[in-house]
XYZ file of C-alpha atoms in Angstrom:
249
model
C -2.414 21.869 -0.264
C 0.528 19.407 -0.302
C 1.074 17.820 3.086
C 4.543 18.325 4.558
C 5.288 14.642 5.036
C 4.861 13.937 1.325
C 6.512 17.078 -0.038
C 9.648 16.586 -2.143
C 12.201 19.138 -0.962
C 13.671 21.448 -3.556
C 17.178 20.684 -2.252
C 16.997 16.973 -3.118
C 18.408 17.482 -6.625
C 20.151 20.135 -8.747
C 18.118 23.277 -9.350
C 18.297 22.747 -13.112
C 16.563 19.341 -12.963
C 12.965 19.119 -11.783
C 12.710 15.334 -11.592
C 15.090 12.347 -11.383
C 13.084 10.948 -14.301
C 14.466 13.684 -16.549
C 17.738 11.897 -17.216
C 19.345 9.828 -19.962
C 17.009 9.442 -22.917
C 14.454 11.614 -21.109
C 16.839 14.494 -20.338
C 15.032 16.632 -22.920
C 12.115 16.895 -20.472
C 14.148 19.299 -18.333
C 13.818 21.762 -21.223
C 10.023 21.357 -21.221
C 9.196 21.475 -17.520
C 11.081 23.231 -14.729
C 10.568 25.133 -11.527
C 8.862 28.446 -12.225
C 11.766 30.144 -10.467
C 14.088 28.710 -13.138
C 11.879 29.951 -15.999
C 12.326 33.737 -15.849
C 10.265 34.444 -18.980
C 7.358 32.310 -17.831
C 3.884 33.869 -17.626
C 1.199 32.538 -15.251
C -1.234 30.447 -17.290
C -4.381 32.248 -16.075
C -2.802 35.552 -17.115
C -1.553 34.129 -20.422
C -4.999 32.881 -21.430
C -6.951 35.688 -19.815
C -5.028 38.797 -20.851
C -4.488 38.322 -24.584
C -1.244 36.340 -24.398
C -2.699 33.237 -26.005
C -4.264 35.168 -28.872
C -0.948 36.942 -29.495
C 0.893 33.611 -29.509
C -1.577 32.199 -32.029
C -1.145 35.260 -34.252
C 2.639 34.847 -34.173
C 2.402 31.167 -35.013
C -0.194 31.834 -37.729
C 2.205 34.310 -39.332
C 4.968 31.694 -39.199
C 2.571 29.255 -40.903
C 1.741 31.657 -43.707
C -1.621 32.678 -42.251
C -3.076 29.183 -42.698
C -6.490 28.048 -41.493
C -6.812 29.264 -37.898
C -8.288 25.976 -36.677
C -5.207 24.114 -37.897
C -2.924 26.691 -36.278
C -4.623 26.356 -32.883
C -4.707 22.571 -33.152
C -0.987 22.352 -33.933
C -0.230 24.809 -31.115
C -2.153 22.562 -28.734
C -0.120 19.521 -29.802
C 3.044 21.257 -28.602
C 1.242 22.265 -25.408
C 0.015 18.763 -24.572
C 3.330 17.151 -25.458
C 5.403 19.415 -23.205
C 2.886 19.006 -20.393
C 1.875 15.349 -20.481
C 5.073 13.461 -21.262
C 7.211 14.953 -18.453
C 4.345 14.615 -15.977
C 3.752 10.900 -16.577
C 7.480 10.123 -16.756
C 7.994 11.713 -13.327
C 4.953 9.894 -11.942
C 5.903 6.467 -13.185
C 9.702 6.515 -13.250
C 10.349 8.569 -10.113
C 7.098 8.126 -8.130
C 6.875 11.922 -8.167
C 3.570 13.750 -8.526
C 4.405 17.108 -10.059
C 2.173 20.090 -9.177
C 0.379 20.742 -12.461
C -2.696 22.668 -11.345
C -3.536 25.035 -14.187
C -3.732 28.163 -12.039
C -0.348 27.534 -10.411
C 1.786 27.045 -13.527
C 3.619 29.332 -15.936
C 4.341 29.038 -19.648
C 7.223 30.301 -21.805
C 7.138 30.555 -25.599
C 9.420 30.238 -28.590
C 9.826 33.279 -30.834
C 7.216 31.833 -33.224
C 4.616 31.651 -30.454
C 4.720 27.904 -29.824
C 4.964 26.625 -26.232
C 8.586 26.172 -25.166
C 8.376 25.176 -21.494
C 6.169 25.029 -18.437
C 7.016 26.183 -14.945
C 5.685 24.544 -11.768
C 5.739 26.075 -8.262
C 7.670 23.279 -6.511
C 8.833 19.699 -6.996
C 5.562 18.177 -5.877
C 5.191 15.148 -3.658
C 5.760 11.434 -3.531
C 3.119 9.620 -5.554
C 0.999 7.392 -3.343
C -0.394 3.954 -4.097
C -0.111 1.606 -7.033
C -1.731 1.619 -10.441
C -4.149 -0.725 -12.106
C -5.268 0.870 -15.352
C -3.488 4.174 -16.001
C -6.136 6.480 -14.553
C -3.994 6.843 -11.427
C -1.057 8.065 -13.494
C -2.997 10.863 -15.174
C -5.676 11.640 -12.563
C -4.267 14.934 -11.190
C -3.190 16.019 -14.660
C -6.671 15.372 -16.007
C -8.564 16.915 -13.103
C -6.360 19.896 -12.303
C -5.114 20.960 -15.728
C -6.404 19.322 -18.895
C -10.063 20.160 -18.392
C -9.279 23.863 -17.987
C -6.709 23.919 -20.793
C -9.160 22.301 -23.221
C -11.808 24.831 -22.228
C -9.434 27.715 -22.981
C -8.296 26.225 -26.289
C -11.830 25.423 -27.439
C -12.776 29.057 -26.921
C -10.395 29.936 -29.760
C -12.259 28.187 -32.565
C -11.475 24.463 -32.308
C -13.687 21.770 -30.840
C -13.114 20.347 -27.380
C -13.178 16.852 -28.901
C -10.284 17.754 -31.185
C -8.299 19.100 -28.227
C -8.911 15.944 -26.183
C -7.834 13.847 -29.151
C -4.604 15.858 -29.390
C -3.939 15.268 -25.691
C -4.753 11.568 -26.037
C -1.977 10.959 -28.565
C 0.743 11.951 -26.093
C -0.906 10.288 -23.120
C -1.081 7.022 -25.059
C 2.562 7.369 -26.081
C 3.934 7.996 -22.592
C 1.668 5.502 -20.810
C 2.865 2.770 -23.167
C 6.454 3.944 -22.874
C 6.473 3.629 -19.089
C 4.397 0.477 -18.548
C 3.650 -2.615 -20.691
C 0.189 -2.081 -22.217
C -2.652 -4.088 -20.716
C -4.092 -4.757 -24.163
C -4.477 -3.342 -27.674
C -6.308 -0.271 -26.345
C -5.523 1.306 -22.988
C -8.335 1.445 -20.443
C -8.224 5.244 -20.292
C -9.355 5.346 -23.923
C -11.975 2.612 -23.636
C -13.809 3.202 -20.358
C -16.609 5.743 -20.620
C -16.488 6.785 -16.974
C -13.717 8.179 -14.818
C -12.994 6.497 -11.467
C -15.141 9.144 -9.758
C -18.081 8.376 -12.042
C -17.683 11.410 -14.282
C -17.640 11.287 -18.071
C -14.234 10.307 -19.488
C -13.414 12.851 -22.246
C -10.632 10.600 -23.571
C -12.913 7.653 -24.285
C -12.851 6.616 -27.929
C -10.280 9.211 -28.965
C -7.610 6.651 -29.873
C -7.737 2.993 -30.839
C -5.402 0.393 -32.279
C -6.246 -1.335 -35.534
C -4.695 -4.074 -37.650
C -3.425 -2.738 -40.953
C -1.075 -4.453 -43.437
C -0.077 -6.996 -40.828
C 0.789 -4.499 -38.083
C -1.042 -2.893 -35.216
C -1.223 0.877 -35.586
C -2.726 3.695 -33.543
C -5.605 5.582 -35.114
C -7.053 8.926 -34.040
C -10.797 9.481 -34.034
C -10.542 13.130 -35.141
C -7.943 14.596 -37.513
C -5.609 17.211 -36.009
C -5.768 19.268 -39.265
C -2.002 19.450 -39.638
C -2.385 18.763 -43.349
C -3.648 22.344 -43.687
C -0.284 23.737 -42.583
C 2.522 24.144 -45.150
C 5.671 22.170 -44.479
C 4.202 20.094 -41.657
C 4.718 16.372 -42.064
C 1.718 14.037 -42.080
C 1.139 11.892 -39.005
C 0.787 8.918 -41.350
C -1.251 5.917 -40.266
C -2.271 7.718 -37.076
C -4.452 10.121 -39.079
C -8.214 9.799 -38.917
C -8.527 10.718 -42.600
C -7.801 7.851 -45.057
C -6.724 10.369 -47.713
C -3.924 11.709 -45.487
C -2.376 8.481 -44.150
C 0.126 8.033 -46.936
C 0.970 11.680 -47.459
C 4.475 12.928 -46.665
């Protein structure tokens, strides 16, 4: 339950904009995350994953991909999911000191015609983020605890590994954490430390690292996202875990 003294009132900003962080170069985030009341075609996530909605979305996207390998279809679907979820959340947290309410069972999801995630809905504008940050865990803590664990569990039940899903989430978390704060080193702590602040196992550990290649520092996934199995999808280049795919276009 959000305490009243820390709640961000819905009247503080225009109804069409969820966070002050969603402005300028980040204005696109308002198309990815909004109040559930402003997302009329949104479906509650527990219902979406529990009543056949997810399977139907995957079938639609698989058809759009020419009935490619199902693992690659689910993996690519999850990349859109984690991007639309993680980037707006961390931007709001770090640029507007706003902790958006991203508990899995309180959010809604809306889809494109091809079945890919289009936007997420949240129940309210959240609360003021409390305290400072030392290593990035604070920025993603609620997102990790209240949403990502459950989302990965649902996705992994559809034929892809949990490790692959965590690796897909890690790519966007690394991107937005670096975008919003100068990195503390070549590899961010959230991808190096084996334990979470509460002592639990860190599922992001080892999923992404930075390596020196041809005179530049590049990010490198631990597990391939399988996008190379989908027709017309561009390679992720040097980020790919597979040497054979790094120079493919």
